Structure formats: structure tokens, C-alpha cells
XYZ file of C-alpha atoms in Angstrom:
681
model
C -32.802 17.134 0.226
C -33.459 13.820 -1.479
C -30.700 11.410 -0.493
C -30.792 7.652 -0.939
C -28.184 5.600 0.945
C -28.704 1.975 1.844
C -26.780 -0.007 4.434
C -24.355 -1.240 1.841
C -23.299 2.346 1.326
C -24.642 2.952 -2.173
C -25.485 6.549 -2.851
C -27.657 7.614 -5.759
C -26.771 10.401 -8.156
C -29.897 12.080 -6.824
C -28.026 13.051 -3.692
C -25.431 15.101 -5.489
C -27.959 16.734 -7.795
C -30.374 17.658 -5.007
C -27.634 19.109 -2.856
C -26.399 21.302 -5.668
C -29.936 22.454 -6.387
C -30.314 23.501 -2.783
C -27.055 25.396 -2.987
C -28.443 27.308 -5.934
C -31.689 28.005 -4.091
C -29.871 29.426 -1.060
C -31.192 32.976 -0.436
C -28.626 35.655 -1.208
C -27.729 38.354 1.293
C -29.252 41.606 0.139
C -27.891 45.038 0.911
C -30.821 45.622 3.284
C -30.101 42.446 5.207
C -26.364 43.052 5.324
C -26.663 45.457 8.227
C -29.063 43.189 10.036
C -26.842 40.131 9.720
C -23.753 42.024 10.709
C -25.093 43.239 14.011
C -27.468 40.536 15.190
C -27.262 36.955 16.379
C -29.514 35.706 13.594
C -27.471 32.847 12.116
C -26.081 33.491 8.664
C -27.993 31.436 6.057
C -29.847 29.737 8.907
C -32.350 27.873 6.739
C -29.566 26.280 4.773
C -27.644 25.426 7.941
C -30.413 23.070 8.996
C -30.234 21.184 5.733
C -26.473 20.962 5.324
C -25.748 20.272 8.991
C -26.309 16.478 8.813
C -23.902 16.118 5.887
C -21.347 18.302 7.616
C -21.747 16.202 10.764
C -21.039 13.106 8.693
C -17.836 14.567 7.293
C -16.768 15.838 10.735
C -17.292 12.394 12.258
C -15.267 10.825 9.463
C -12.522 13.359 10.136
C -12.667 12.543 13.852
C -12.358 8.840 13.019
C -9.267 9.791 10.965
C -10.515 7.990 7.871
C -7.823 9.948 5.978
C -5.339 7.367 7.294
C -6.987 4.944 4.883
C -6.150 7.228 1.959
C -9.678 8.655 1.727
C -9.668 12.421 1.296
C -12.476 14.465 2.855
C -13.926 17.725 1.515
C -12.165 20.406 3.532
C -11.946 24.184 3.639
C -8.254 24.879 4.230
C -7.279 28.345 5.476
C -3.801 29.489 4.416
C -1.974 32.784 4.431
C 1.368 34.431 4.971
C 2.371 35.212 8.528
C 0.386 38.166 9.943
C -1.974 38.196 6.964
C -4.932 38.231 9.352
C -5.888 34.555 9.136
C -6.735 34.155 12.783
C -8.688 37.419 12.781
C -10.885 36.185 9.924
C -11.601 32.974 11.803
C -12.331 34.964 14.971
C -14.867 37.029 13.059
C -16.560 33.922 11.674
C -16.633 32.150 15.033
C -17.169 35.169 17.263
C -14.440 34.091 19.697
C -10.859 35.141 20.456
C -7.903 33.048 19.313
C -4.304 33.309 20.604
C -2.404 36.420 19.605
C 1.233 37.298 20.082
C 4.616 37.611 18.463
C 5.780 35.060 15.929
C 3.571 32.230 14.738
C 0.227 32.235 16.522
C -1.008 29.073 14.777
C 1.664 26.423 15.405
C -0.594 23.418 14.846
C -3.306 22.960 12.269
C -6.493 24.048 13.990
C -9.672 22.303 12.874
C -12.553 24.688 13.630
C -16.017 23.155 13.745
C -18.625 25.925 13.925
C -22.241 25.036 14.605
C -25.191 27.339 15.136
C -27.458 26.411 18.015
C -30.222 28.266 19.801
C -29.028 27.934 23.406
C -28.194 31.328 24.935
C -24.794 30.189 26.192
C -22.155 28.925 23.767
C -20.609 25.481 24.171
C -16.875 25.420 23.465
C -14.434 22.524 23.662
C -11.014 21.426 22.448
C -10.250 17.940 21.150
C -6.670 16.701 20.916
C -4.547 13.684 21.808
C -7.698 11.599 22.300
C -9.300 13.837 24.890
C -11.996 16.525 24.996
C -11.448 19.638 27.137
C -14.464 21.924 27.729
C -13.680 25.636 27.893
C -15.323 29.049 27.715
C -15.043 32.189 25.565
C -13.111 33.982 28.270
C -10.607 31.150 28.607
C -10.534 30.061 24.968
C -7.308 31.798 23.928
C -5.429 30.453 26.947
C -6.879 26.972 26.461
C -5.714 26.898 22.842
C -2.257 28.120 23.872
C -1.955 25.386 26.513
C -3.162 22.704 24.091
C -0.734 23.962 21.427
C 2.148 23.793 23.897
C 1.180 20.230 24.792
C 1.050 19.217 21.137
C 3.944 21.209 19.651
C 6.068 21.964 22.690
C 6.653 25.193 24.564
C 9.167 26.534 22.034
C 8.049 28.049 18.750
C 8.144 24.884 16.665
C 5.180 23.522 14.747
C 3.431 20.150 14.696
C 1.326 18.192 12.218
C -0.897 16.844 15.004
C -4.372 18.456 14.763
C -6.149 20.480 17.420
C -9.930 20.604 17.015
C -11.942 23.554 18.292
C -15.688 22.919 18.535
C -17.804 26.093 18.694
C -21.553 25.712 19.213
C -22.886 29.227 19.337
C -25.963 31.205 18.396
C -25.414 33.033 15.121
C -22.341 31.266 13.729
C -22.431 29.635 10.292
C -22.261 25.852 10.052
C -18.685 25.454 8.839
C -15.678 23.226 9.347
C -12.318 24.748 8.439
C -8.681 23.841 8.907
C -6.461 26.770 9.898
C -2.823 26.060 9.017
C 0.300 27.760 10.411
C 1.151 31.081 8.803
C 3.943 30.986 6.244
C 7.228 32.437 7.489
C 10.678 32.317 5.906
C 12.780 33.713 8.752
C 12.990 31.596 11.938
C 12.567 33.450 15.200
C 14.260 32.487 18.439
C 13.370 28.932 19.394
C 12.259 27.866 15.898
C 14.113 25.293 13.805
C 16.145 26.557 10.853
C 13.913 24.673 8.413
C 10.678 26.190 9.752
C 9.656 27.315 6.268
C 10.068 23.818 4.819
C 8.080 22.288 7.708
C 5.185 24.715 7.258
C 5.260 24.356 3.466
C 5.089 20.555 3.731
C 2.033 20.728 6.026
C 0.270 23.248 3.798
C 0.941 21.294 0.604
C -0.303 18.087 2.254
C -3.653 19.754 2.987
C -4.199 21.794 -0.179
C -3.017 19.198 -2.704
C -6.137 16.930 -2.702
C -8.816 17.904 -5.216
C -11.347 17.683 -2.382
C -9.772 20.682 -0.612
C -11.146 24.219 -0.978
C -8.416 26.804 -0.360
C -9.378 29.936 1.565
C -6.378 32.138 0.849
C -6.188 35.040 3.310
C -4.426 38.024 1.723
C -3.555 41.372 3.234
C -4.721 44.383 1.239
C -1.461 46.098 2.194
C 0.694 43.823 -0.011
C 0.978 42.936 -3.685
C -0.996 39.705 -4.086
C 1.464 38.343 -6.643
C 4.242 38.328 -4.038
C 2.302 36.329 -1.429
C 3.842 32.968 -0.613
C 0.395 31.482 0.034
C -0.647 32.394 -3.530
C 2.465 30.755 -4.926
C 1.715 27.549 -3.005
C -1.963 27.398 -3.933
C -1.142 27.970 -7.611
C 1.114 24.910 -7.537
C -1.902 22.671 -6.884
C -4.728 24.839 -8.285
C -3.236 26.681 -11.228
C -6.527 28.051 -12.543
C -7.913 28.859 -9.097
C -10.968 26.641 -9.548
C -11.026 25.761 -5.859
C -9.479 28.892 -4.381
C -11.391 31.676 -2.580
C -9.607 34.815 -1.343
C -10.410 36.763 1.825
C -8.776 40.195 1.647
C -8.087 41.576 5.124
C -7.044 45.044 6.314
C -9.115 46.756 3.615
C -9.390 49.834 5.854
C -5.565 50.198 5.888
C -5.030 50.125 2.126
C -8.212 51.206 0.352
C -6.391 52.782 -2.605
C -6.446 50.505 -5.632
C -8.182 47.649 -3.799
C -11.117 47.645 -6.197
C -8.750 47.266 -9.131
C -6.819 44.472 -7.405
C -9.871 42.317 -6.712
C -11.451 42.901 -10.114
C -8.308 42.460 -12.209
C -7.643 39.074 -10.584
C -3.969 38.839 -11.528
C -3.515 35.726 -9.387
C -6.405 33.559 -10.663
C -8.854 33.347 -7.760
C -11.581 31.280 -9.388
C -14.086 31.393 -6.514
C -13.797 35.143 -6.099
C -12.674 37.697 -3.525
C -14.322 38.901 -0.322
C -12.919 42.049 1.302
C -13.309 42.266 5.089
C -12.459 44.499 7.997
C -11.340 42.594 11.064
C -11.962 43.522 14.660
C -9.608 46.170 16.023
C -8.490 46.466 19.628
C -11.224 45.888 22.202
C -14.134 46.099 19.785
C -16.860 43.574 20.355
C -17.723 41.373 17.397
C -21.052 43.173 17.092
C -19.277 46.527 16.999
C -16.733 45.207 14.513
C -19.461 44.073 12.126
C -21.176 47.454 12.333
C -17.878 49.226 11.651
C -17.262 46.898 8.717
C -20.730 47.577 7.289
C -20.276 51.338 7.623
C -16.815 51.151 6.056
C -17.934 49.447 2.858
C -21.123 51.521 2.736
C -19.629 54.977 3.184
C -15.909 54.948 2.379
C -15.287 56.975 -0.791
C -13.202 54.164 -2.355
C -14.332 50.969 -0.673
C -18.028 51.733 -1.186
C -17.456 51.200 -4.918
C -16.735 47.513 -4.384
C -19.781 45.365 -5.152
C -21.656 44.392 -1.994
C -21.447 40.721 -3.000
C -17.682 40.996 -2.445
C -17.510 42.615 1.003
C -18.139 41.679 4.607
C -17.783 38.764 6.970
C -21.452 37.746 6.434
C -20.815 37.467 2.683
C -17.655 35.445 3.328
C -19.601 33.131 5.629
C -22.313 32.696 3.023
C -19.819 31.873 0.275
C -18.030 29.366 2.478
C -21.291 27.637 3.413
C -22.331 27.448 -0.230
C -18.958 26.144 -1.367
C -18.854 23.670 1.485
C -22.315 22.346 0.635
C -21.422 21.947 -3.018
C -18.168 20.088 -2.445
C -19.703 17.782 0.169
C -22.569 16.930 -2.172
C -20.085 16.273 -4.964
C -17.604 14.225 -2.942
C -19.781 12.182 -0.606
C -20.862 9.493 -3.112
C -17.221 8.898 -4.035
C -16.250 8.787 -0.345
C -18.875 6.125 0.292
C -17.639 4.137 -2.708
C -14.008 4.314 -1.554
C -14.916 3.337 2.017
C -16.809 0.266 0.786
C -14.059 -0.608 -1.665
C -11.313 -0.380 0.955
C -13.462 -2.189 3.532
C -14.084 -5.121 1.185
C -10.405 -5.233 0.205
C -9.277 -5.238 3.851
C -11.770 -7.957 4.794
C -10.650 -10.088 1.842
C -7.001 -9.639 2.766
C -7.718 -10.529 6.396
C -9.617 -13.646 5.298
C -6.646 -14.725 3.197
C -4.387 -14.625 6.222
C -3.914 -17.882 8.127
C -6.200 -18.436 11.045
C -4.726 -18.071 14.495
C -3.705 -21.477 15.876
C -5.222 -22.324 19.255
C -3.983 -25.852 20.003
C -1.039 -28.184 19.419
C -3.274 -30.348 17.249
C -4.062 -27.407 14.980
C -0.381 -26.535 14.873
C 0.569 -30.081 13.839
C -2.114 -30.162 11.153
C -0.979 -26.806 9.821
C 2.646 -27.897 9.945
C 2.012 -31.055 7.926
C -0.045 -29.060 5.453
C 2.798 -26.581 4.981
C 5.361 -29.359 4.504
C 3.034 -31.089 2.038
C 2.434 -27.954 -0.006
C 6.159 -27.101 -0.035
C 6.926 -30.666 -1.132
C 4.430 -30.422 -3.998
C 5.846 -27.058 -5.105
C 9.384 -28.453 -5.134
C 8.232 -31.517 -7.058
C 6.710 -29.246 -9.663
C 9.622 -26.893 -10.152
C 12.625 -29.204 -9.554
C 11.411 -32.639 -10.637
C 8.609 -32.108 -13.165
C 9.776 -28.781 -14.576
C 6.468 -26.971 -14.016
C 6.861 -23.323 -13.044
C 3.332 -21.907 -13.117
C 3.769 -20.765 -9.493
C 6.764 -18.630 -10.493
C 6.022 -17.461 -14.025
C 8.025 -14.224 -13.742
C 10.916 -15.529 -11.631
C 13.209 -17.313 -14.071
C 15.556 -18.332 -11.289
C 12.795 -20.652 -10.069
C 12.468 -22.405 -13.467
C 14.696 -25.085 -12.014
C 14.907 -27.784 -14.672
C 15.848 -25.190 -17.294
C 18.510 -23.694 -15.045
C 19.910 -27.152 -14.175
C 20.165 -28.060 -17.867
C 22.006 -24.778 -18.481
C 24.454 -25.567 -15.686
C 24.930 -29.130 -16.954
C 25.644 -27.875 -20.488
C 28.143 -25.376 -19.072
C 29.784 -28.165 -17.060
C 30.101 -30.352 -20.166
C 31.544 -27.440 -22.114
C 34.164 -26.768 -19.451
C 35.248 -30.430 -19.470
C 35.667 -30.514 -23.241
C 37.353 -27.104 -23.400
C 39.889 -28.133 -20.789
C 40.844 -31.165 -22.950
C 40.951 -29.525 -26.384
C 44.623 -28.461 -26.305
C 45.710 -31.968 -25.321
C 44.565 -33.367 -28.652
C 46.641 -31.237 -31.018
C 49.225 -29.201 -29.096
C 52.685 -30.816 -28.788
C 51.252 -33.711 -30.725
C 52.547 -37.158 -29.583
C 55.243 -35.636 -27.357
C 53.620 -36.757 -24.086
C 53.039 -40.217 -25.500
C 56.670 -40.532 -26.715
C 57.978 -39.428 -23.320
C 55.787 -41.929 -21.466
C 56.860 -44.709 -23.852
C 60.518 -43.831 -23.301
C 60.092 -44.084 -19.537
C 58.178 -47.381 -19.813
C 60.837 -49.196 -21.833
C 61.816 -52.613 -20.570
C 63.655 -55.763 -21.655
C 60.795 -57.066 -23.757
C 59.574 -57.411 -27.303
C 59.405 -53.956 -28.974
C 56.012 -54.318 -30.638
C 53.938 -54.530 -27.440
C 52.222 -51.415 -26.039
C 52.582 -51.452 -22.209
C 49.264 -50.883 -20.364
C 51.065 -48.714 -17.815
C 51.694 -46.113 -20.497
C 47.980 -45.803 -21.206
C 47.164 -45.458 -17.484
C 49.883 -42.844 -17.010
C 48.424 -40.674 -19.775
C 44.895 -41.259 -18.458
C 45.809 -40.260 -14.907
C 47.384 -37.052 -16.110
C 44.336 -36.109 -18.171
C 41.840 -36.951 -15.415
C 43.855 -35.014 -12.856
C 43.738 -31.945 -15.080
C 39.892 -31.881 -15.112
C 39.274 -33.298 -11.628
C 38.397 -29.885 -10.113
C 35.564 -29.263 -12.587
C 33.104 -31.942 -11.337
C 33.684 -30.954 -7.703
C 33.096 -27.275 -8.437
C 29.994 -28.179 -10.435
C 28.528 -30.162 -7.537
C 29.042 -27.225 -5.182
C 27.453 -24.825 -7.683
C 24.390 -27.004 -8.290
C 23.673 -27.627 -4.615
C 24.109 -23.954 -3.792
C 21.476 -23.184 -6.414
C 19.141 -25.949 -5.190
C 19.610 -24.721 -1.619
C 18.402 -21.250 -2.615
C 15.350 -22.705 -4.346
C 14.448 -25.040 -1.488
C 14.830 -22.349 1.184
C 12.824 -19.888 -0.912
C 9.942 -22.353 -1.303
C 10.008 -23.324 2.374
C 10.017 -19.675 3.468
C 7.148 -18.869 1.105
C 4.911 -21.635 2.421
C 5.716 -20.927 6.072
C 5.786 -17.111 5.827
C 2.905 -16.732 8.267
C 4.594 -18.753 11.015
C 7.785 -17.180 12.259
C 8.880 -20.048 14.507
C 8.248 -22.598 11.764
C 10.347 -20.518 9.373
C 13.282 -20.653 11.760
C 13.028 -24.444 12.054
C 12.503 -25.114 8.346
C 15.378 -22.812 7.439
C 17.690 -24.683 9.800
C 16.446 -28.019 8.477
C 16.866 -26.883 4.871
C 20.425 -25.672 5.351
C 21.368 -28.789 7.299
C 19.870 -31.135 4.713
C 21.445 -29.390 1.728
C 24.841 -29.336 3.455
C 24.576 -33.097 3.969
C 23.444 -33.700 0.384
C 26.258 -31.518 -0.924
C 28.826 -33.427 1.100
C 27.423 -36.722 -0.166
C 27.622 -35.539 -3.784
C 31.134 -34.194 -3.289
C 32.281 -37.578 -1.915
C 30.521 -39.380 -4.743
C 32.042 -37.269 -7.487
C 35.492 -37.539 -5.916
C 35.144 -41.321 -5.988
C 33.990 -41.257 -9.614
C 37.000 -39.120 -10.586
C 39.333 -41.507 -8.765
C 37.821 -44.494 -10.577
C 38.333 -42.799 -13.927
C 41.882 -41.972 -12.960
C 42.951 -45.403 -11.748
C 41.024 -47.793 -13.978
C 40.218 -48.063 -17.648
C 37.271 -49.929 -19.061
C 34.334 -49.510 -21.385
C 31.961 -51.843 -23.174
C 30.825 -49.027 -25.428
C 31.375 -50.165 -29.049
C 32.034 -46.556 -30.038
C 35.459 -46.870 -28.487
C 36.606 -49.542 -30.949
C 34.850 -47.888 -33.854
C 36.509 -44.524 -33.204
C 39.930 -46.156 -32.593
C 39.735 -48.125 -35.851
C 38.803 -44.984 -37.830
C 41.682 -43.090 -36.311
C 44.181 -45.939 -36.797
C 43.223 -46.213 -40.451
C 45.148 -42.965 -40.947
C 48.350 -44.219 -39.273
C 50.101 -45.271 -42.506
C 49.560 -41.913 -44.217
C 50.591 -40.078 -41.067
C 53.841 -42.023 -40.725
C 54.640 -41.566 -44.428
C 54.235 -37.780 -44.227
C 56.397 -37.579 -41.115
C 59.227 -39.761 -42.382
C 59.190 -39.249 -46.183
C 57.626 -35.833 -46.930
C 59.976 -33.409 -45.254
C 58.320 -30.397 -46.776
C 54.948 -31.138 -45.021
C 54.578 -29.347 -41.643
C 51.070 -30.509 -40.662
C 48.769 -33.475 -41.108
C 44.991 -33.551 -40.899
C 43.588 -36.446 -38.892
C 39.895 -36.981 -39.558
C 38.047 -36.897 -36.258
C 40.866 -35.044 -34.519
C 42.010 -32.101 -36.589
C 45.194 -30.628 -38.048
C 48.311 -31.530 -36.056
C 51.945 -30.357 -36.345
C 54.388 -33.074 -37.497
C 57.669 -31.258 -38.236
C 58.997 -31.875 -34.724
C 58.446 -35.655 -35.003
C 60.947 -36.361 -37.816
C 63.801 -37.206 -35.462
C 62.033 -40.259 -33.998
C 62.235 -43.832 -35.270
C 59.299 -45.383 -37.046
C 58.399 -47.936 -34.343
C 58.305 -45.144 -31.743
C 56.005 -43.064 -33.938
C 53.762 -46.056 -34.563
C 53.450 -46.837 -30.851
C 52.925 -43.169 -29.912
C 50.278 -42.749 -32.622
C 48.479 -45.919 -31.447
C 48.594 -44.749 -27.813
C 47.270 -41.304 -28.784
C 44.394 -42.729 -30.800
C 43.430 -45.148 -28.039
C 43.366 -42.266 -25.536
C 41.443 -40.025 -27.946
C 38.718 -42.632 -28.447
C 38.580 -43.544 -24.774
C 38.623 -39.925 -23.536
C 35.345 -39.271 -25.319
C 33.830 -42.075 -23.283
C 35.327 -40.716 -20.042
C 33.963 -37.209 -20.610
C 30.545 -38.570 -21.555
C 30.512 -40.702 -18.417
C 31.445 -37.729 -16.213
C 28.503 -35.771 -17.652
C 25.964 -38.598 -17.805
C 26.748 -39.946 -14.363
C 26.528 -36.431 -12.931
C 23.111 -35.885 -14.521
C 21.807 -39.201 -13.226
C 23.236 -38.604 -9.778
C 21.682 -35.164 -9.475
C 18.278 -36.327 -10.670
C 18.328 -39.181 -8.190
C 19.475 -36.979 -5.305
C 16.973 -34.219 -6.052
C 14.075 -36.670 -6.213
C 15.240 -38.246 -2.985
C 15.599 -34.819 -1.403
C 12.099 -33.702 -2.324
C 10.182 -36.931 -1.769
C 11.916 -38.274 1.323
C 14.834 -36.460 2.894
C 13.294 -32.989 3.224
C 10.148 -34.065 5.044
C 12.090 -36.309 7.409
C 14.630 -33.580 8.138
C 12.001 -30.923 8.889
C 9.934 -33.261 11.066
C 13.032 -34.303 12.960
C 14.064 -30.652 13.385
C 10.672 -29.533 14.661
C 9.159 -32.553 16.403
C 12.338 -34.273 17.559
C 13.404 -31.292 19.636
C 12.284 -30.810 23.218
C 11.983 -27.045 23.359
C 8.309 -26.851 22.457
C 8.891 -25.960 18.825
C 5.384 -27.036 17.799
C 3.862 -24.968 20.584
C 5.903 -22.006 19.392
C 4.071 -22.251 16.076
C 1.080 -20.839 17.940
C 2.980 -17.553 18.141
C 2.542 -15.368 15.083
C 5.576 -13.639 13.643
C 5.853 -9.941 14.494
C 5.243 -9.027 10.847
C 2.098 -11.168 10.543
C 0.771 -10.016 13.906
C 1.343 -6.387 12.934
C -0.370 -6.920 9.589
C -3.364 -8.621 11.239
C -3.634 -5.824 13.795
C -3.394 -3.172 11.077
C -6.132 -4.852 9.048
C -8.396 -5.206 12.087
C -7.934 -1.534 12.974
C -8.588 -0.551 9.372
C -11.726 -2.688 9.158
C -13.043 -1.284 12.460
C -12.433 2.288 11.291
C -14.009 1.717 7.869
C -17.050 -0.012 9.357
C -17.575 2.839 11.787
C -17.221 5.277 8.907
C -19.716 3.316 6.864
C -22.182 3.315 9.759
C -21.749 7.065 10.261
C -22.709 7.728 6.665
C -25.546 5.215 6.633
C -27.099 6.490 9.872
C -26.949 10.144 8.886
C -28.256 9.503 5.401
C -31.101 7.398 6.795
C -31.946 10.258 9.139
C -31.975 12.730 6.269
C -34.122 10.434 4.148
C -36.657 10.016 6.995
C -36.990 13.801 7.338
C -37.739 14.396 3.689
């Protein structure tokens, strides 16, 4: 066998090709040799055993290492069958040993059988389970398996997915590794759970689903194959039967029509059928093989079945051939997957933070984390760069803040819209009436303007406060998210930075709330602007006063008047007021209209400036000071606690280390065995 495998785990295509060639060159069992092989201890296909054994050892060692936990499937012969189909009897015949027998399910755990021919006169038998190896003997084998099964699956009649490995080193057995699964039963017996069928079905499907699995479907000749539950399950994963081989038991009990059943192949058995006669009663295995040979040689019906389809020796030969082929086909891919997963695990482990061993290292790491978090916040909150969070639009902070600011401005203006046109001039007239004094009638009292202003400001005063709360709640989420991201590998640091973040944002929010409350109070109690737009807008509005007054007092048929810059206003209800009152009310309204634009603009502009200033201060000064004070200023050893990894990080590191150890051992197993094979060529 020409196999090239270097220490990096690369396997040439030559390996697969040479293995398949050797499978083809395997000597077939002739009719003359059938009798000899059935009654002697000459190992079946012994010359091929010597060549396939190293590869089988490699796969067995990988199975023992449980490389399947890494998602790497191994080539496996999986033995399935309905309850009492004769599964265990077939395996007994192949191994030449007795397995547990009794009522109900005999196989309650999946039994991994490793058969190995060796020349020593005495067989070597052992059981491997729960991390231990228990030597046993042929005489005690059945009891030993029963005890091990009870330990694994309990003393009731339940099943378990924990494997039990039986190692049989015996003269004359074929080199095979098979997995015997619990027999399929639909009706629970006493002591079994009600969902016993579902449990067994789940285990079977788990093992037969991978493409690397060869299904040995054990069928009883006494039943219609199409009704077998094991056939139904195997067809779910292997519809065309390309990786299914059938062993037909109890041929001596139902010889009529058996030839037609195995040749018609109504159930798609792509790898063929082998009819066998299992040991009966106290027959020795040697006697059983002789009886089997005589049965298929002399029976009037069974003798018509082709000799390449009958007998335990033929079944053993087929299994060895199939096993060799699938191992040769799968091994290069297994090596590739092991190396791929090993490199990925090593890379992931290297990306994890190193374990801190001193307070100095902890302080350095801490300052690095604060610095990186500060830079991230500068990018996303101050500079508007979001390359770190391309897909998370919530973290595109400047865009979201502009959206909130636009919404805030819209709410302010919407809340004031009705004041401009609804009940036009009525509030102004009422205020003027209440402000009358013994004075010249053509003066507009300043108190009237302030009274209107206070009322308008009071109406919108809740909007800036609510906006401040909304913005800081959003910023708090962003800040905490960034801090948690940069400190995710240090559980204790996360706790401290989270506390510091919440405390800082709460203080900043309170400061902004006090500031905006003060701004609202200033707008309510004082009136001033140097903005020339105020006078310009007032003059444009006042230029329409004459036409407005004329339509109110002289044109009784006109119900509305359009004021440029303000809109259409109702005037019918104003005709009962004197001209000087209308003139004063119109002047007061236009002054407030022009000034209110300035007030709203100030509430928006000041808010934008305030937030930008506070956010910059938060990121560049307050946050770092708060976190340092939270962590370093305490006296409970918070920095030292940084040396403790979070449970999640510790578990991840442990998982990666275990995975790397397993994959390296697996890699070495393959490399060592392949090097050995190459040196023997």
C-alpha cells in the first residue's frame, strides 16, 4: 500500500487509489475454500487483514479519542435491525464469542466491537467504558457486558447513548470495527420509558446519517423486508442503498421464497445481501459454521442461492472489503478536516487575551482597554465614523443624534402651529384688556408681551426635558455597549466599567436636565435678541396691518385674511372690537410671531451645542476619570480581580485547549501510522 503522509497531515491521492486497488485484488472466497474457512481458525482474508490493520487501528484510535466531538465523522460500519432480528447472533458469529441474551432489548447501549486477528492461542478480550478498561474472558464475556451495560444505562431496561467498546483479539476473526445499536422496538416493556422507540430511533439516525457510515441492516428471513423498521430508517438517509448491506438471518426457518426476496431487491440494498444461519442452542461456532455450509450446499431451496451471497465467511469478507474501501476514501478528508479545525482552534486561542499574571499587567491591560474604548467612542459619537459597526445602524451615532434632533425641532414647531392661526388675536386681546391702566392708549405694555411669551414657553417646556432624557438614554446604551465589547474578556472589569458608565451617564443626564430647565426658564422670564431677523420679520408682518384692519372693519363679507409669512386667519369674530384694540393686538401678535421663531431656533441650536460639548467632554475626559476612580479608587482589590477570567472566557479557553490537545493527538495518530505503513512498503 503506497501511502504518503507528512507531519503536517497532507495525504496524497495515491493513498486512496492504492487502497482501492488492494480491495479489488483481495482474493475471493471460492466454493472449495468455503468449507475450510467455515470450520477452521484460519483468519478470513488474512493477507488483507495485515494490510488494512494499520488504517483500521488509526480510525479506532481516533474513535477512542472521540474526535467526533469536533464534528469529524469517521468511517463506521453501523449494525441496525428490528428487535429480535438476530443482530447479536450475527456479531457473535463474526467474533466467535457469546453476547448477552434475554427477554426485551439485549443491546441497550451502542456496542463498538473491535475485532482483530492475532496468532496467540488464547484470545484477549476487554471492555472499555467510562474511561476504564476491564479485561475479561470468553466464559465471562456475556456477564461482563451485562454488568457494564447496567453501569452505563442503569439496571432497568432503558437505553443510553454512551458507548461500550468490546475489544476482541482472537485467532481467526476478521479485522473489523462495527457499532451495534439497540434493536428497534415500538412497544415498551416493563421498566422502559414510554418514548423508548423515539430514543432508539434518535440514536440510530445519529449514527447512520453521516455519509461515512456503512449500514449493515440485519433482516430476518421470516418477515417481509418492506415492513422492517430498520429498512425504513436506512432509506431515509440512504434512499438508493448505496451504502447499505443486508445480512439475512434465520434462513433455515423460512427458506421458501428467500431466493426471490434477495434477488428482487424490493428495498434497494445497493451493497447486496448475504444470507446466514446463526448458531442454535449449544452449538459451538465451529459446528455452527459447518451446519451453515451444509445448509446452503444441500438444502433443496437454499442451495440455489449463489455462493457469493451466503455464509458468515462471505459476510466477513464483504465487510472487510467495504471497510477498506471507505477508510481509503475517507481518510484524506479526515486528515484535512483535523488540520483545518486544529489551525482554526489555535488561531482562535491566539486571538484570546493572554492570562494576566501580575497587577502591573492588569493595569497595563486596563489602560489599554480604556484607551481603545475611548477611541471607539470618539469615532462613532464625535467624528461620525462607524467602520467598526457597519451592520449595526444603532451604533451610527451621529446620524441617529441628527435624527433625534430633527424630531425634537419638529415637535417644538408642531406644538406651536395652532397658536399662530387658531382663535386669532383672542389671547392678545384678552391680555391687553387685563393690562389696561390709567395711561396713554397708544403704548403697548411690555407685561403683555411677557405674559404671552410665558404661556407659549410653558406649553413647550416638557419637550426639551424629554429630549434630553431620550438622548442620554441612547448615549448610555452606546457607551455601555462599547465598554462591554472592549472589556468582554475580563469579567471583573466589565462589572466596574458598567457601574462607572451608568453612574457617569446618570450624572451627565442630571446636568443636562438642570441646564435645559434653566434655559427654558430664561426664555420664559426674559425677552431679548440681537438677531436682525426679528426686526425684519416684524416689519414684513406689520406692513400688512392696514389691509388687515380694513378687511376686519370695512369688508363685512370677508371671513378670512391671508397674512404673508403666517397663513390664512379667521377675522369674522374680530369685528366687534375697536380699531385701536385691533391695532395693538395685531402688533403684539406680530412681535410674538417674529420673536417665537428666534426662541424655537435658540432651543434647538443651544441643545445641539450643549449635547456636542457634553458628549466630547464625556468621551475625552469624564469617562476615563470615572472608570479609573471606580476601579483604582476602591479598596477591594478591583485591579487584582482583573486577573480572574470570566466564567465564559475561562470555559472557552478550556474548551479550545481540550480541542487542540485532542486534534493534535489525532494528527499524531494518523502521522505515526502512515509513517509506519510507508516504511514497510
